[in-house]
CSV table of C-alpha atoms in Angstrom, one decimal:
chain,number,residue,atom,x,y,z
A,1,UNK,CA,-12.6,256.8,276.8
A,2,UNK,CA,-13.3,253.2,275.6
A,3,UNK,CA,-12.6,250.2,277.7
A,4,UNK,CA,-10.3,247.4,276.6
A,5,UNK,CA,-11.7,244.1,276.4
A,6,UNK,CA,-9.8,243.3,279.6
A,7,UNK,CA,-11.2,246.1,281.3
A,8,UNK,CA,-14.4,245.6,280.0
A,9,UNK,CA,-14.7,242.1,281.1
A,10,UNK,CA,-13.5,243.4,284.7
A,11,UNK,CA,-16.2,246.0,284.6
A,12,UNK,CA,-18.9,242.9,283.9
A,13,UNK,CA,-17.5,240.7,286.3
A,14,UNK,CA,-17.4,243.2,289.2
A,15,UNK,CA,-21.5,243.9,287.7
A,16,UNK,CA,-22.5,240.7,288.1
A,17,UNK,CA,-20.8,239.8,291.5
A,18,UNK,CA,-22.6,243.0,293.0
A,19,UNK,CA,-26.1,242.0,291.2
A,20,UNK,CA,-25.4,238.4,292.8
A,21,UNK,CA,-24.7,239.4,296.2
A,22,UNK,CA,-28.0,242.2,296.1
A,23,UNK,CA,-30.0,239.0,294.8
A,24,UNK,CA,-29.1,236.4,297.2
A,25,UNK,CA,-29.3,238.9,300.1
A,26,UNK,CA,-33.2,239.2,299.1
A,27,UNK,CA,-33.8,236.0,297.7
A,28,UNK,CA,-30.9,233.0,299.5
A,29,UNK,CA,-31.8,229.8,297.8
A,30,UNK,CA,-34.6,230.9,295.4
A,31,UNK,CA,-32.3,233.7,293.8
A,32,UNK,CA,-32.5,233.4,290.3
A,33,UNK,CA,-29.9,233.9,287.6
A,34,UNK,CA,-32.0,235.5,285.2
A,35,UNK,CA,-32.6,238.1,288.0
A,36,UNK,CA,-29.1,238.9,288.7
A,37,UNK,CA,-28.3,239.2,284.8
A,38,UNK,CA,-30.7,241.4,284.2
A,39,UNK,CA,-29.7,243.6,287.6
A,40,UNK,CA,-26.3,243.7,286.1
A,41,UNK,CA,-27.4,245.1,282.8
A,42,UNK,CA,-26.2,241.9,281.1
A,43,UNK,CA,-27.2,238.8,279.6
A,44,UNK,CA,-27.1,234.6,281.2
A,45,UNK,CA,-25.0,233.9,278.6
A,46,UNK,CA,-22.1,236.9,280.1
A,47,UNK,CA,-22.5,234.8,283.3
A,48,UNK,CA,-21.2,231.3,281.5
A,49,UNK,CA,-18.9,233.0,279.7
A,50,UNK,CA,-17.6,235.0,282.6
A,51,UNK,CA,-17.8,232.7,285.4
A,52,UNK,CA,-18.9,229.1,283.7
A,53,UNK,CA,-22.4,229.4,285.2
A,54,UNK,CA,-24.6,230.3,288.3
A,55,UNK,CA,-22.7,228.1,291.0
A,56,UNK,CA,-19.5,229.8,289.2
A,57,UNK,CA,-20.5,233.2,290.4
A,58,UNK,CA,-21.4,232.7,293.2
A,59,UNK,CA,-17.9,231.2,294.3
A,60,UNK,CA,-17.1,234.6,293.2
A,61,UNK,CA,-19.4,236.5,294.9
A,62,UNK,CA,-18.4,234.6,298.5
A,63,UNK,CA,-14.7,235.0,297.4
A,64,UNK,CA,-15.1,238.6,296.9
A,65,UNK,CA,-17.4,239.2,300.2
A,66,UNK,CA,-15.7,240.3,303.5
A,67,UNK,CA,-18.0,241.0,306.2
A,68,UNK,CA,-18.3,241.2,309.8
A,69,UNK,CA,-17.9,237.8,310.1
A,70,UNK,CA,-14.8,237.4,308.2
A,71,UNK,CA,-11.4,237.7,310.0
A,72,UNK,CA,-10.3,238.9,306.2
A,73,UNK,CA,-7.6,240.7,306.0
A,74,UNK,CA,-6.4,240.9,308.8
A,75,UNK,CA,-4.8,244.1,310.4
A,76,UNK,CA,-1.0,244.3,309.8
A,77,UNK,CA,0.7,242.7,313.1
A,78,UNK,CA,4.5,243.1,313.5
A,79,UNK,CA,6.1,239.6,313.2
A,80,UNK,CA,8.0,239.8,316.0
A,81,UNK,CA,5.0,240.5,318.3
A,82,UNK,CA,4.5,237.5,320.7
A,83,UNK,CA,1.5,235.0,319.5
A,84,UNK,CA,-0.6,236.4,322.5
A,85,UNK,CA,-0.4,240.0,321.2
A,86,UNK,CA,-1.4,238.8,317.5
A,87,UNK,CA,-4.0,236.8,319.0
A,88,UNK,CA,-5.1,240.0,321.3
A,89,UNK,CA,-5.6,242.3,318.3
A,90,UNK,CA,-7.1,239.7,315.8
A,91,UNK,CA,-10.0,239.7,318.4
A,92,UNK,CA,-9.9,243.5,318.5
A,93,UNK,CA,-10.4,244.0,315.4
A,94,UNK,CA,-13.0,241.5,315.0
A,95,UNK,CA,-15.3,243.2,317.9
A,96,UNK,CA,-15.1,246.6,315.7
A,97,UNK,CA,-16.2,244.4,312.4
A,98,UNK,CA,-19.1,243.2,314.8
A,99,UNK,CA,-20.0,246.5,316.3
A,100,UNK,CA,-20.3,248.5,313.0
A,101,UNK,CA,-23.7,249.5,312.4
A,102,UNK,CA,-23.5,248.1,308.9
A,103,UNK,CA,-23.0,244.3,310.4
A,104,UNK,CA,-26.3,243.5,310.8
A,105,UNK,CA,-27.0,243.6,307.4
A,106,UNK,CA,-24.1,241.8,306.4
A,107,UNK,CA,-24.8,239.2,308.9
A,108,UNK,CA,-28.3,238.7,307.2
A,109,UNK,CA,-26.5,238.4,303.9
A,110,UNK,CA,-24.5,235.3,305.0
A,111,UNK,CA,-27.1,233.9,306.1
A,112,UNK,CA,-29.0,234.3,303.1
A,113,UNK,CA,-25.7,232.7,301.6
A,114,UNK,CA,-25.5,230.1,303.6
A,115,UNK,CA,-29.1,229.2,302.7
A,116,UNK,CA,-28.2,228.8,299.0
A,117,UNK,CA,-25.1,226.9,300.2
A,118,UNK,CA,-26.6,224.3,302.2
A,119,UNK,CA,-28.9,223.2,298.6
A,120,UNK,CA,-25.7,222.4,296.5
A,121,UNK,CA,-23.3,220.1,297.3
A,122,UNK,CA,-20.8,221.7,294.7
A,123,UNK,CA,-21.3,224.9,296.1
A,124,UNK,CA,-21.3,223.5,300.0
A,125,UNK,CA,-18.0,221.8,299.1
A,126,UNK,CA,-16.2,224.9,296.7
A,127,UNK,CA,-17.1,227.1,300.3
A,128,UNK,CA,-15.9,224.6,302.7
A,129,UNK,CA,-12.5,225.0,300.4
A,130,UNK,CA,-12.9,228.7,301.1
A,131,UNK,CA,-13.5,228.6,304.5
A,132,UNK,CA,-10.1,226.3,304.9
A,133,UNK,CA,-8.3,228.3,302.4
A,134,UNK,CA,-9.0,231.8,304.8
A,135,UNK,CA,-8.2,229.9,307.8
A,136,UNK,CA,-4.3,228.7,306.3
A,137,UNK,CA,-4.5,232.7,305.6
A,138,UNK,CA,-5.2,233.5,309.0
A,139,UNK,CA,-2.8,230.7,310.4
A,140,UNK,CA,-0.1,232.7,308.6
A,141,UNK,CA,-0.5,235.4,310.9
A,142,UNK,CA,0.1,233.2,313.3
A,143,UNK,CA,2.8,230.6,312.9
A,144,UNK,CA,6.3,231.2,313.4
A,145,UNK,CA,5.3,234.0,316.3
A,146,UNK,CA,6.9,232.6,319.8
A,147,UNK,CA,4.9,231.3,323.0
A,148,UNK,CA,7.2,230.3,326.1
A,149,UNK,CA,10.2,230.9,324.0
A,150,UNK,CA,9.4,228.0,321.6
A,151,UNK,CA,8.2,229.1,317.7
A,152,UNK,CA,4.5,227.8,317.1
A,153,UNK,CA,4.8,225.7,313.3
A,154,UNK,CA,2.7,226.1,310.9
A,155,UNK,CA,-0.1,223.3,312.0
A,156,UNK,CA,-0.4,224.4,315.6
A,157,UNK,CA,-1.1,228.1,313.7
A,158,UNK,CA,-3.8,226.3,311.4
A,159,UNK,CA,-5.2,224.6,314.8
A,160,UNK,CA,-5.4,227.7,316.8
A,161,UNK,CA,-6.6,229.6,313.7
A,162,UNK,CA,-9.6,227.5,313.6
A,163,UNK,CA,-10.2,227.4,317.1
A,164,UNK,CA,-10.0,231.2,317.0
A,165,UNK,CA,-12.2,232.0,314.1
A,166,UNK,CA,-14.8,229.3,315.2
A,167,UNK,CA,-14.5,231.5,318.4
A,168,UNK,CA,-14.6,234.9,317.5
A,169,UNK,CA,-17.6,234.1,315.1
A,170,UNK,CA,-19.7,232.5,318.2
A,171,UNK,CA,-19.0,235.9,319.8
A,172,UNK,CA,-19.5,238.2,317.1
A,173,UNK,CA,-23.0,237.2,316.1
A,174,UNK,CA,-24.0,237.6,320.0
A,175,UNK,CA,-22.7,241.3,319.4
A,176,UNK,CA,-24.4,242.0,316.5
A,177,UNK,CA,-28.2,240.4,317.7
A,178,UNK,CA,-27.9,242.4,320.9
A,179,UNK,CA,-27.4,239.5,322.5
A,180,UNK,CA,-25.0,240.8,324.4
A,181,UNK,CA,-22.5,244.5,324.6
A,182,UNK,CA,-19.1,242.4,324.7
A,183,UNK,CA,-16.4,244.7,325.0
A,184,UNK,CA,-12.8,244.8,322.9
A,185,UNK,CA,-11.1,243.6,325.8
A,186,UNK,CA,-13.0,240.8,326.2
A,187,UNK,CA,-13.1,239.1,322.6
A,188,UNK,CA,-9.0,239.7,323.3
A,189,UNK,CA,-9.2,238.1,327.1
A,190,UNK,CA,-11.2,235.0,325.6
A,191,UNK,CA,-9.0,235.1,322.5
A,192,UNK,CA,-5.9,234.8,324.5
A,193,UNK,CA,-7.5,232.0,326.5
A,194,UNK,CA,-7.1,229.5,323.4
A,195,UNK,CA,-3.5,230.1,323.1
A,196,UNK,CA,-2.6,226.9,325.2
A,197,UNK,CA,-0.7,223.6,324.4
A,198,UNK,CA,-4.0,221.8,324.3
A,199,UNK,CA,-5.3,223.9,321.6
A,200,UNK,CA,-1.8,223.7,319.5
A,201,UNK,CA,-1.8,220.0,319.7
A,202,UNK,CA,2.0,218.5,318.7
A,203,UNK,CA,4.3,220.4,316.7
C-alpha cells in the first residue's frame, strides 16, 4: 500500500531521529550529518527540509529520547494521593528505569549527547528549554496534591520537581555504574526527605 505524503514524511522523520540517536551514541560531538543521512537511507537535504538542519534534529532526537535518566512519563498517580505518596512512587519507578539492564547503554548515550550539547550554544540553550519544559511536566504531577492539609501551588511543585529530578538522577547513575545496589525503598525514603517547607519555598 502506498504512503501519503504525511505518512511518508513521518516514516522519514522517525528514520532520521533513529539514524541520529545510533550516530551520536558512537560518535557525540564529532557525529556527522552526512553519516546519519546516509544511515537513514535519505539525503542532507531531507534533513533541512524535515527538521531545518543538523541542530534541528537533534532537538528532535533529545525530544523523542526517554531513558533511564528521564523521569518521562511518569507512571499514572491518583490525584488525590498525598504529595508524599506521589513523591514515593516517582522514585520507585525511577530505581526500575536505573536497574534495567538496558540503562547502561542509555546512560552512555546521554552522555555522548551531552558531549555534542556542551559545543553549541543553540543546542545547549534549546536543551536547557527541554530540561525546564519536563520538569513543569513533572511539577504537574505534583502540584495541587496536599502536605499537612494545605494544597502545594504550582511553583512549590516546579521547586520540589527540580530538587527531585536533580535528586533521583544523582542516585540513578550510582545504580547504574555499580556504584552502589540502592534499593526501591530507598530512592522513595530519600525522595520523601525533600518534601519539606524548605524545599517548597513560599506559596
Amino acid at each position: 500500500m502506498r504512503l501519503t505524503r504525511a505518512e511518508s514524511k513521518a516514516a522519514n522523520k522517525r528514520a532520521l531521529i533513529d539514524a541520529a540517536r545510533e550516530i551520536v551514541g558512537k560518535e557525540g560531538s564529532q557525529a556527522r550529518l552526512e553519516d546519519i543521512a546516509e544511515l537513514a537511507g535519505l539525503t542532507t537535504g531531507a534533513v533541512y527540509s524535515l527538521f531545518g538542519g543538523k541542530n534541528g534534529l537533534i532537538v528532535a532526537m533529545v525530544d523523542d529520547y526517554r531513558g533511564p535518566l528521564d523521569l518521562q512519563p511518569v507512571i499514572e498517580i491518583a490525584p488525590d494521593r498525598p504529595l508524599e505518596e506521589a513523591v514515593a512512587a516517582i522514585a520507585r519507578q525511577y530505581w526500575r528505569m536505573s536497574a534495567d539492564p538496558e540503562a547502561a547503554a542509555m546512560l552512555l548515550f546521554e552522555i555522548r549527547v551531552m558531549d555534542l550539547v556542551l559545543n553549541d550554544a543553540e543546542l545547549l540553550a534549546k536543551l536547557n528549554a527541554s530540561i525546564n519544559a519536563s520538569e513543569a511536566l513533572l511539577a504537574e504531577h505534583l502540584a495541587g496534591r496536599e502536605h499537612d492539609g494545605v494544597p502545594v501551588t504550582r511553583g512549590q511543585a516546579v521547586r520540589l520537581a527540580r530538587a527531585l529530578k536533580a535528586l533521583l538522577s544523582g542516585l540513578g547513575q550510582a545504580v547504574v555504574l555499580g556504584v552502589q545496589g540502592s534499593s526501591e525503598e530507598y530512592f522513595a525514603d530519600v525522595a520523601r526527605s525533600l518534601v519539606t517547607p524548605r524545599v517548597f519555598g513560599p506559596a
